[in-house]
PDB file of C-alpha atoms in Angstrom:
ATOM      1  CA  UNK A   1     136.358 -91.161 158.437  1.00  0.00           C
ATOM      2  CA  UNK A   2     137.449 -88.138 156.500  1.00  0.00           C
ATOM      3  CA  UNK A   3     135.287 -86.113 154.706  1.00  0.00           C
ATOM      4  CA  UNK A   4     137.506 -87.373 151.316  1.00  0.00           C
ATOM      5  CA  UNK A   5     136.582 -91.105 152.353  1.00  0.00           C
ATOM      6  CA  UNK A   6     132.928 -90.356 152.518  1.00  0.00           C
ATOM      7  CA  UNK A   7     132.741 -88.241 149.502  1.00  0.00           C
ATOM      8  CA  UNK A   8     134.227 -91.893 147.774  1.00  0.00           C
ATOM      9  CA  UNK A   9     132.117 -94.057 149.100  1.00  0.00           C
ATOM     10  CA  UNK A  10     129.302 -91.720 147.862  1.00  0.00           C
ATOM     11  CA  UNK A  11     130.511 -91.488 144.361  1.00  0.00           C
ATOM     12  CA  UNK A  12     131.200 -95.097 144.192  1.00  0.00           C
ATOM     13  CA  UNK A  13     127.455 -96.242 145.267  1.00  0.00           C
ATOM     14  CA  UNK A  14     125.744 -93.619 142.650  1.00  0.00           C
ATOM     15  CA  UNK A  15     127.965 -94.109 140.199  1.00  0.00           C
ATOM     16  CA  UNK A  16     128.612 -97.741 140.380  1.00  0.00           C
ATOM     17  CA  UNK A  17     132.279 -97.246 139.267  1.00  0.00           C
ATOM     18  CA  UNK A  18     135.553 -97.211 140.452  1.00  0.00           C
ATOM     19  CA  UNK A  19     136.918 -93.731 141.346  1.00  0.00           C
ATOM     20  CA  UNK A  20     140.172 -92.413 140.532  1.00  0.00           C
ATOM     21  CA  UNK A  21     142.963 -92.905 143.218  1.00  0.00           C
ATOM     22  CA  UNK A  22     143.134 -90.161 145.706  1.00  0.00           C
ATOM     23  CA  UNK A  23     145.712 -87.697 145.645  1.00  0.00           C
ATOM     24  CA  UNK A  24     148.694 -89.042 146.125  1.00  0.00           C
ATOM     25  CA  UNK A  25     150.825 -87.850 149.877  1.00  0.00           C
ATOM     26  CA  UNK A  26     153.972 -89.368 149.037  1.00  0.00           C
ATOM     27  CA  UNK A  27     154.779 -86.874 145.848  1.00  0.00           C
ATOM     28  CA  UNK A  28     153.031 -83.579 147.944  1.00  0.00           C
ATOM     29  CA  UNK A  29     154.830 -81.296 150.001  1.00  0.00           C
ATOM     30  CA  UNK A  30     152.658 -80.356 153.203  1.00  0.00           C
ATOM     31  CA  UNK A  31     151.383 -77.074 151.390  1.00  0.00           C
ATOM     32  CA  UNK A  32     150.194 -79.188 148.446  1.00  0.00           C
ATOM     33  CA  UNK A  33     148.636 -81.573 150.985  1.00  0.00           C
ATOM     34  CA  UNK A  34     146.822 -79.201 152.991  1.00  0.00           C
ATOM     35  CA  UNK A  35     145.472 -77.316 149.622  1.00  0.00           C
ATOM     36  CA  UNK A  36     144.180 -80.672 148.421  1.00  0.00           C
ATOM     37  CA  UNK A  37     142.197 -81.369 151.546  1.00  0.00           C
ATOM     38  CA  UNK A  38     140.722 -78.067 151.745  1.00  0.00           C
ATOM     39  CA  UNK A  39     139.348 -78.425 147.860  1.00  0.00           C
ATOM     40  CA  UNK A  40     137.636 -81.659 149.008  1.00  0.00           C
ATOM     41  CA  UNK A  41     136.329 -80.052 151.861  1.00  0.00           C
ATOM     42  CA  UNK A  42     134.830 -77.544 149.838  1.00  0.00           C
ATOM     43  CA  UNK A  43     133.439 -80.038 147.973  1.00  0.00           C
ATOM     44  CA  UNK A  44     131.508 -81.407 150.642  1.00  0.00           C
ATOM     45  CA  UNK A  45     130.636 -78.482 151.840  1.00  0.00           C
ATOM     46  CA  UNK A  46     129.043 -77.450 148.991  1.00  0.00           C
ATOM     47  CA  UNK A  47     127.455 -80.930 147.874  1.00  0.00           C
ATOM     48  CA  UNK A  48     125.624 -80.407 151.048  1.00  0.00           C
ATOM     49  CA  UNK A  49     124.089 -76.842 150.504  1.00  0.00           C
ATOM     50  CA  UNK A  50     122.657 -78.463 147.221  1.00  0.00           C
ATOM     51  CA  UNK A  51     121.341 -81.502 148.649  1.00  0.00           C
ATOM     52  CA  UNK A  52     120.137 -79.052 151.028  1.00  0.00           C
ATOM     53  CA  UNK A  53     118.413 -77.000 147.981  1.00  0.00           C
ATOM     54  CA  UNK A  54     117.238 -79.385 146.329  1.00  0.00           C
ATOM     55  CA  UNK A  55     115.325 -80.806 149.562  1.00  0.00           C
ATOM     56  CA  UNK A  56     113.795 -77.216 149.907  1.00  0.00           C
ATOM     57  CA  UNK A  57     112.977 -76.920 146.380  1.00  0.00           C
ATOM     58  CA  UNK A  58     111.495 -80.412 146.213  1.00  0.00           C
ATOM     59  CA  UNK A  59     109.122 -79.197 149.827  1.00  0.00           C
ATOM     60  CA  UNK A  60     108.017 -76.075 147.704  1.00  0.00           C
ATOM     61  CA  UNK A  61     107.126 -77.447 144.146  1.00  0.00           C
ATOM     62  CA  UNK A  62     104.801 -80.101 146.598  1.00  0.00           C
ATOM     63  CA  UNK A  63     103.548 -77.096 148.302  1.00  0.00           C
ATOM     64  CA  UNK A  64     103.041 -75.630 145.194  1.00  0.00           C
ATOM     65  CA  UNK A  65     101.951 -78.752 143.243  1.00  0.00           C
ATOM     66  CA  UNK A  66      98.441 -78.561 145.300  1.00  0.00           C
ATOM     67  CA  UNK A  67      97.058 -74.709 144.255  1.00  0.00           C
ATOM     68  CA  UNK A  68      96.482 -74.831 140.405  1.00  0.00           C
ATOM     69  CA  UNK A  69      98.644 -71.998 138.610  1.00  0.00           C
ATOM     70  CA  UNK A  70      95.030 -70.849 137.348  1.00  0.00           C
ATOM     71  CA  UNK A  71      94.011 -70.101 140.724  1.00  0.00           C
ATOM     72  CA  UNK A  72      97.372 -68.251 141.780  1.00  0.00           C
ATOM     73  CA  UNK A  73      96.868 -66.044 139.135  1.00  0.00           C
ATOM     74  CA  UNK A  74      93.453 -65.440 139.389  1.00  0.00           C
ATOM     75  CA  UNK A  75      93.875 -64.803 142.758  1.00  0.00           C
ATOM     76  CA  UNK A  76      96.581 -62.517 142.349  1.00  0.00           C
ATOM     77  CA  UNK A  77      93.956 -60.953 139.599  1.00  0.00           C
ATOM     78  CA  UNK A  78      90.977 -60.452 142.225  1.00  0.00           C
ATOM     79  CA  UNK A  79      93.375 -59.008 144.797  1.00  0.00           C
ATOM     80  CA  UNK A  80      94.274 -56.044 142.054  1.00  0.00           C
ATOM     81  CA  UNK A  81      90.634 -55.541 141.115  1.00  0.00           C
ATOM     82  CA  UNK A  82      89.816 -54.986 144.756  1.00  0.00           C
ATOM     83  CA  UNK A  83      92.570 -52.229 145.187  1.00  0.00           C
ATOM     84  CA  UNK A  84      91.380 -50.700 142.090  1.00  0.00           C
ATOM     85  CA  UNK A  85      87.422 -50.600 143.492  1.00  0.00           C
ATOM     86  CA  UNK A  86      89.178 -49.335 146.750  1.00  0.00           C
ATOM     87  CA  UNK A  87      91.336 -46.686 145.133  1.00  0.00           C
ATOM     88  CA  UNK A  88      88.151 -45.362 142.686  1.00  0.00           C
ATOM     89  CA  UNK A  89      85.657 -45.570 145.903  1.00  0.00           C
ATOM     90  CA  UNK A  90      88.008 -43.240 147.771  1.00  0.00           C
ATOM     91  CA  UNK A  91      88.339 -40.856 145.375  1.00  0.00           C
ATOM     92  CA  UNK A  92      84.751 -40.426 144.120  1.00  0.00           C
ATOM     93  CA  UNK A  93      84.051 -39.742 148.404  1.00  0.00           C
ATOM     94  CA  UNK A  94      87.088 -37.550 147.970  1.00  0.00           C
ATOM     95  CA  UNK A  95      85.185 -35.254 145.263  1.00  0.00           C
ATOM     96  CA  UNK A  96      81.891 -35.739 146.468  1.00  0.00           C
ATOM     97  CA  UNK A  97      83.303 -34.124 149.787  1.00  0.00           C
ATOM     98  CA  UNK A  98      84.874 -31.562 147.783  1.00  0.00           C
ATOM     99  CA  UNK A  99      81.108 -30.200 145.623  1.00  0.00           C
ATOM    100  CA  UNK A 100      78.615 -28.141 147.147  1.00  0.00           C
ATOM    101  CA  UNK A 101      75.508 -29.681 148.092  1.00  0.00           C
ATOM    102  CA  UNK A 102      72.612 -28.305 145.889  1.00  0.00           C
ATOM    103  CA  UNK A 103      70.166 -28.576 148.918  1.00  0.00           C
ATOM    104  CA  UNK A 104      71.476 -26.708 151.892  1.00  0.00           C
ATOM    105  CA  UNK A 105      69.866 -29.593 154.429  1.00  0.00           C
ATOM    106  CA  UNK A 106      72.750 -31.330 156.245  1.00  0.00           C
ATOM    107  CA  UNK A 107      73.636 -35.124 155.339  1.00  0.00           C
ATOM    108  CA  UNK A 108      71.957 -34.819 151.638  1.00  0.00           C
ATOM    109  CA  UNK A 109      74.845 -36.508 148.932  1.00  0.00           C
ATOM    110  CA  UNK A 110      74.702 -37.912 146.203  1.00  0.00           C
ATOM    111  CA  UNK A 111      76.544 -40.924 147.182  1.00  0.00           C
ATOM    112  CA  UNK A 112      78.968 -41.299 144.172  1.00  0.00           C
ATOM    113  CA  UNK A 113      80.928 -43.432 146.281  1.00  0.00           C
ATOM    114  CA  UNK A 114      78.088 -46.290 146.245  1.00  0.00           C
ATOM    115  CA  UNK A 115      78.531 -46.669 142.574  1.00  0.00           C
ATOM    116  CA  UNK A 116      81.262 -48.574 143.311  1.00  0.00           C
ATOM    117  CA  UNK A 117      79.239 -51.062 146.165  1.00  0.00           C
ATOM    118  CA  UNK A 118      76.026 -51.678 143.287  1.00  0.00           C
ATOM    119  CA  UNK A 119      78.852 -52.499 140.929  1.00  0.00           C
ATOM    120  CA  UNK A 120      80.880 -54.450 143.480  1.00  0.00           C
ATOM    121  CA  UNK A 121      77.496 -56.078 145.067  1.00  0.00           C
ATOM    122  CA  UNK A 122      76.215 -57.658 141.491  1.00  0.00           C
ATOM    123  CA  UNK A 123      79.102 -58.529 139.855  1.00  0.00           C
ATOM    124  CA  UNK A 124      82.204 -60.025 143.069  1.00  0.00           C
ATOM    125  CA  UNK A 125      79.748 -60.565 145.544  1.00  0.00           C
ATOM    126  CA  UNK A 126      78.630 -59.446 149.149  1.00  0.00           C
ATOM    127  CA  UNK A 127      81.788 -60.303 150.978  1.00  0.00           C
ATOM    128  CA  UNK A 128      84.096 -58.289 149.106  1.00  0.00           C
ATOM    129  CA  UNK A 129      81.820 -55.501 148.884  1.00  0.00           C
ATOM    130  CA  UNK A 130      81.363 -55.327 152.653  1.00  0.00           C
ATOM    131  CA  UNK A 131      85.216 -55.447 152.896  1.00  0.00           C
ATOM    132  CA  UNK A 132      86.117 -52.773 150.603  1.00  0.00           C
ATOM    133  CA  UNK A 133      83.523 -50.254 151.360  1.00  0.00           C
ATOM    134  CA  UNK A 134      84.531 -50.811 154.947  1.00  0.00           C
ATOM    135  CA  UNK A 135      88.008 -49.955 154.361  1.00  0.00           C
ATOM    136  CA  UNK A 136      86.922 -46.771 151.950  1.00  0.00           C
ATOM    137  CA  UNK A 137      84.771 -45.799 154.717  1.00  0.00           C
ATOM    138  CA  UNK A 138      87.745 -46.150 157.475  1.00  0.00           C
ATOM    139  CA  UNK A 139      90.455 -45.096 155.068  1.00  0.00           C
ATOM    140  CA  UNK A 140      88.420 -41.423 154.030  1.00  0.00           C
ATOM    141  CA  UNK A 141      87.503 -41.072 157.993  1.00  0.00           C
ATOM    142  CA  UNK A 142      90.891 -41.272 158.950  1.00  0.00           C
ATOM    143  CA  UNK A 143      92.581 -38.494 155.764  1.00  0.00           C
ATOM    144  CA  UNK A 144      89.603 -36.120 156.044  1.00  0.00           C
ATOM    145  CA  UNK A 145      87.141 -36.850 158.620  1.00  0.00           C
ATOM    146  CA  UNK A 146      86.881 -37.439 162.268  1.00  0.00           C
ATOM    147  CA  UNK A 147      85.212 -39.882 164.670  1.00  0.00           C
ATOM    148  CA  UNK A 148      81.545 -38.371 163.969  1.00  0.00           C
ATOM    149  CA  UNK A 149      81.910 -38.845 159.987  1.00  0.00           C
ATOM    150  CA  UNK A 150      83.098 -42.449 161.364  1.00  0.00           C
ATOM    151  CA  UNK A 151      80.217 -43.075 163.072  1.00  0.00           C
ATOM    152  CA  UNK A 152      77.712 -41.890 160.998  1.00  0.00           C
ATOM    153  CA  UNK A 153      78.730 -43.009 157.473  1.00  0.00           C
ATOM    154  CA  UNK A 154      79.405 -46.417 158.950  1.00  0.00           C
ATOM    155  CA  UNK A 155      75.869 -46.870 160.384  1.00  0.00           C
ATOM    156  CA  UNK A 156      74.382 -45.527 156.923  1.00  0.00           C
ATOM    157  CA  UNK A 157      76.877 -47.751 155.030  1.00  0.00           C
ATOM    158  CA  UNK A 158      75.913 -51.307 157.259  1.00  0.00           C
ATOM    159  CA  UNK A 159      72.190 -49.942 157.536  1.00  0.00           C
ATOM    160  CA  UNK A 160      72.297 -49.833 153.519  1.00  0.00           C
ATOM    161  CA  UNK A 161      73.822 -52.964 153.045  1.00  0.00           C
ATOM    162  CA  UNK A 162      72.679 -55.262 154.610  1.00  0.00           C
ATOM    163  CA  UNK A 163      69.240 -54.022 153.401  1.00  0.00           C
ATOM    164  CA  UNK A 164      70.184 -54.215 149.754  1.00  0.00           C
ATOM    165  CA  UNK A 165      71.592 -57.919 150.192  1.00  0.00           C
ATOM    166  CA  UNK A 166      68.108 -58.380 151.605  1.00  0.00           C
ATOM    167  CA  UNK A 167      66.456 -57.414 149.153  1.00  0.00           C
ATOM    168  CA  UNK A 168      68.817 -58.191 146.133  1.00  0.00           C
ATOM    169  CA  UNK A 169      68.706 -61.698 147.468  1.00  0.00           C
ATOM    170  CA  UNK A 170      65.402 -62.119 148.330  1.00  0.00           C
ATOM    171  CA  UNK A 171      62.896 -60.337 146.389  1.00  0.00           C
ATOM    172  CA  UNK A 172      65.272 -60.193 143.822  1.00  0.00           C
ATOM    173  CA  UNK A 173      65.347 -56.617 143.114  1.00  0.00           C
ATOM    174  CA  UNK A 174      67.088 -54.984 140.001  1.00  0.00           C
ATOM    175  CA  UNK A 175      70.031 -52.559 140.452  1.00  0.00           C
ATOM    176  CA  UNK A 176      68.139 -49.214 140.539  1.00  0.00           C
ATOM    177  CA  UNK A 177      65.974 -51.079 143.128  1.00  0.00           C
ATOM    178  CA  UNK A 178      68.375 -51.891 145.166  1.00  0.00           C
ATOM    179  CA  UNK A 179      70.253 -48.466 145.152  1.00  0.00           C
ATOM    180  CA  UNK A 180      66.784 -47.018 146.312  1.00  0.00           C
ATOM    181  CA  UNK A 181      66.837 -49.004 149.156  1.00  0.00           C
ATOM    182  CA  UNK A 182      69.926 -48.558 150.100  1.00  0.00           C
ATOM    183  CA  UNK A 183      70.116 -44.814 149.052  1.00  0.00           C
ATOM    184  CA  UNK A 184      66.598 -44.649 151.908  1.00  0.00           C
ATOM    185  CA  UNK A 185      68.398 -46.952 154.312  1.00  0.00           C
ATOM    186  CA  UNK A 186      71.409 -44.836 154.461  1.00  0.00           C
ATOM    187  CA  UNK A 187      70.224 -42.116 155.727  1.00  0.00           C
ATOM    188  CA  UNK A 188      67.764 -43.671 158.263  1.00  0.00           C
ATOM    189  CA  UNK A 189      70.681 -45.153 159.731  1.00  0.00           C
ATOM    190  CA  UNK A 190      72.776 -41.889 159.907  1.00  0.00           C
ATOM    191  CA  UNK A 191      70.068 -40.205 161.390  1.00  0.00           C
ATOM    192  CA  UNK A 192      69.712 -42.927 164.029  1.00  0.00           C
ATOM    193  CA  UNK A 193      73.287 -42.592 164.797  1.00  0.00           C
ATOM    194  CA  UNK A 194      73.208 -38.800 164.857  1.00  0.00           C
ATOM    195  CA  UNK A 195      70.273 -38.553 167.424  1.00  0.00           C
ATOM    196  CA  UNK A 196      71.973 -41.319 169.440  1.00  0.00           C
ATOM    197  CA  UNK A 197      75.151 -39.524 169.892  1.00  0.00           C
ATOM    198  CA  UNK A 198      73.793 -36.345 170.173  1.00  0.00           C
ATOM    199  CA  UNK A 199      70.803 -37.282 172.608  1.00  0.00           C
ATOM    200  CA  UNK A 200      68.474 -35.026 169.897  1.00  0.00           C
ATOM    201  CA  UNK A 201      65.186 -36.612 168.741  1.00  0.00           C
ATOM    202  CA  UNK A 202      64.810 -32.881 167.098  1.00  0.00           C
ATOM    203  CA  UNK A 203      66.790 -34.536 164.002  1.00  0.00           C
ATOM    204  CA  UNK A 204      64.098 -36.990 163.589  1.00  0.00           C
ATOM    205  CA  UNK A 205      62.344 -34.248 161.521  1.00  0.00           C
ATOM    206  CA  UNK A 206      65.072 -33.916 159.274  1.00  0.00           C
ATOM    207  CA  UNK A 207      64.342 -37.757 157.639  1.00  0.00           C
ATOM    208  CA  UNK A 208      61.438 -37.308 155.130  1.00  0.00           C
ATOM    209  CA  UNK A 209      63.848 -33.926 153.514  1.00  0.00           C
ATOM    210  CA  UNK A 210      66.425 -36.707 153.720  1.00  0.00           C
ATOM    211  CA  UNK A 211      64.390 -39.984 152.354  1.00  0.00           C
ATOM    212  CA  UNK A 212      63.277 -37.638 149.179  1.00  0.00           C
ATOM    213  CA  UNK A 213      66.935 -36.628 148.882  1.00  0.00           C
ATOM    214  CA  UNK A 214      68.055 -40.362 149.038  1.00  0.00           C
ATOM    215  CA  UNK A 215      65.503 -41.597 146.679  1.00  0.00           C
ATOM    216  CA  UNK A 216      66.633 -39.474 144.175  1.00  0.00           C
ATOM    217  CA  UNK A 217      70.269 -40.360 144.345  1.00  0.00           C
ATOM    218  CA  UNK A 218      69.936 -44.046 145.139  1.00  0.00           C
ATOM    219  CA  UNK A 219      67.851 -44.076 141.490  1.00  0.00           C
ATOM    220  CA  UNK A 220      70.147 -42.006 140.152  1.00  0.00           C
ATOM    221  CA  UNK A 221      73.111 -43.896 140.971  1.00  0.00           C
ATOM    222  CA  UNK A 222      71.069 -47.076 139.990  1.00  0.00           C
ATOM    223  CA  UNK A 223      70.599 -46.323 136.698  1.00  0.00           C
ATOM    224  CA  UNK A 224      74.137 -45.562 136.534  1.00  0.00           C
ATOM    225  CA  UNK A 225      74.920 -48.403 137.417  1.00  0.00           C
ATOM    226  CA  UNK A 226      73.079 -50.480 135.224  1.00  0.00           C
ATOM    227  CA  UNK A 227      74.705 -48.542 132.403  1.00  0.00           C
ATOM    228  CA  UNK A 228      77.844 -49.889 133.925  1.00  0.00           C
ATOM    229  CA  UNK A 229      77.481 -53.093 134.256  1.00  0.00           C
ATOM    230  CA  UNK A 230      76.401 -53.499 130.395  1.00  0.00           C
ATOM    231  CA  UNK A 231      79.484 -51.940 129.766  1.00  0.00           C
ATOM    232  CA  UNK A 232      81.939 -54.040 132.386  1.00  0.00           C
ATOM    233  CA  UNK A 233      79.781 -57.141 132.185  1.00  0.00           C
ATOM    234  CA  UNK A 234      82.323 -58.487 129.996  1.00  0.00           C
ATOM    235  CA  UNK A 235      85.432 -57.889 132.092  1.00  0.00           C
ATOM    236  CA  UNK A 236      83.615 -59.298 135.308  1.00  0.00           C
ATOM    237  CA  UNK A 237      82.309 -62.778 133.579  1.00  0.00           C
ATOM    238  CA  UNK A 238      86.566 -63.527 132.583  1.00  0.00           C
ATOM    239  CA  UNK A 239      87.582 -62.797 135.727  1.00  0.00           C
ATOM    240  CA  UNK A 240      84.580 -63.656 138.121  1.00  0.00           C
TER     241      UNK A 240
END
């Protein structure tokens, strides 16, 4: 069967009428004849790429049918407020890296960049937080550090917190609390890593310069924080 035949029979059972009479031979020259056949396969042809369309368009609006449009946009939401948390924790380590330390003792900070993990921890959650301060911590190693600022800011950074989702969770601490801890735990765990590597228990002494120093900054970057989240507690409850 030809593809004109088929392309009859089609029309005839969707239609439920008779179709016109095929092009008539008889009255064609072969050129005629051979033009009218190639229009009808191209008809066929391209009833099949839309049957073919429509069958992919159907699979994708089922596809589609099952995640809300709410949640595709929130999603798509979340996934820009976590590059922007990203991009402003990078470059408040950036310019902290950049200032002088006011106490000439090595490893004091103020840890600017943990304004952004207080902010993250209280308001997203603990998964994200982990996640993007991971990243900031990989991401700064790799433009302007080396494999020792690697390995120490990521032991303070999972020493800190996992200790302030301890006690956030637990005891329930408030945020200038919690950026104590974490400001205290930080630096016990860079000092762990810095003795381990360099097989010197001599740094050991350097911890209580470095708790006082951490105190300070983990309550001043608390009560920033808390300042903060008045301000963005808004913008976190419509999209979290």
């Amino acid at each position: 069967r030809t593809a004109l035949q088929k392309y009859q029979d089609e029309r005839k059972a969707k239609a439920g009428r008779r179709l016109r009479r095929p092009f008539s031979c008889d009255k064609d020259s072969l050129s005629e004849k051979r033009k009218h056949t190639f229009h009808w396969d191209r008809v066929e042809v391209r009833r099949i790429m839309e049957d073919r369309e429509k069958k992919t368009s159907i699979r994708e609006n089922d596809i589609s049918k099952n995640v809300p449009l709410g949640a595709k946009r929130r999603s798509s939401i979340h996934l820009s407020i976590y590059a922007m948390f990203l991009a402003i924790s990078m470059i408040l380590g950036y310019v902290e890296a950049q200032l002088p330390t006011p106490i000439p003792i090595p490893g004091v900070k103020l840890g600017l960049a943990n304004l952004v993990n207080i902010l993250m921890l209280f308001s997203v959650g603990p998964f994200p937080t982990a996640v993007i301060g991971f990243l900031r911590i990989m991401l700064l190693s790799l433009l302007f550090g080396n494999a020792l600022t690697l390995s120490y800011s990521l032991s303070g950074f999972l020493c800190s917190f996992f200790m302030m989702l301890l006690f956030k969770n637990l005891v329930h601490f408030s945020t200038v609390s919690v950026s104590l801890i974490g400001g205290i735990f930080h630096n016990i765990g860079q000092v762990f890593m810095a003795a381990f590597l360099l097989r010197n228990t001599a740094l050991w002494y350097y911890l209580p310069y470095l708790l006082i120093a951490g105190s300070v900054a983990g309550v001043l970057i608390g009560i920033l924080g808390g300042i903060l989240m008045k301000r963005l507690k808004p913008f976190f409850r419509q999209y979290f």
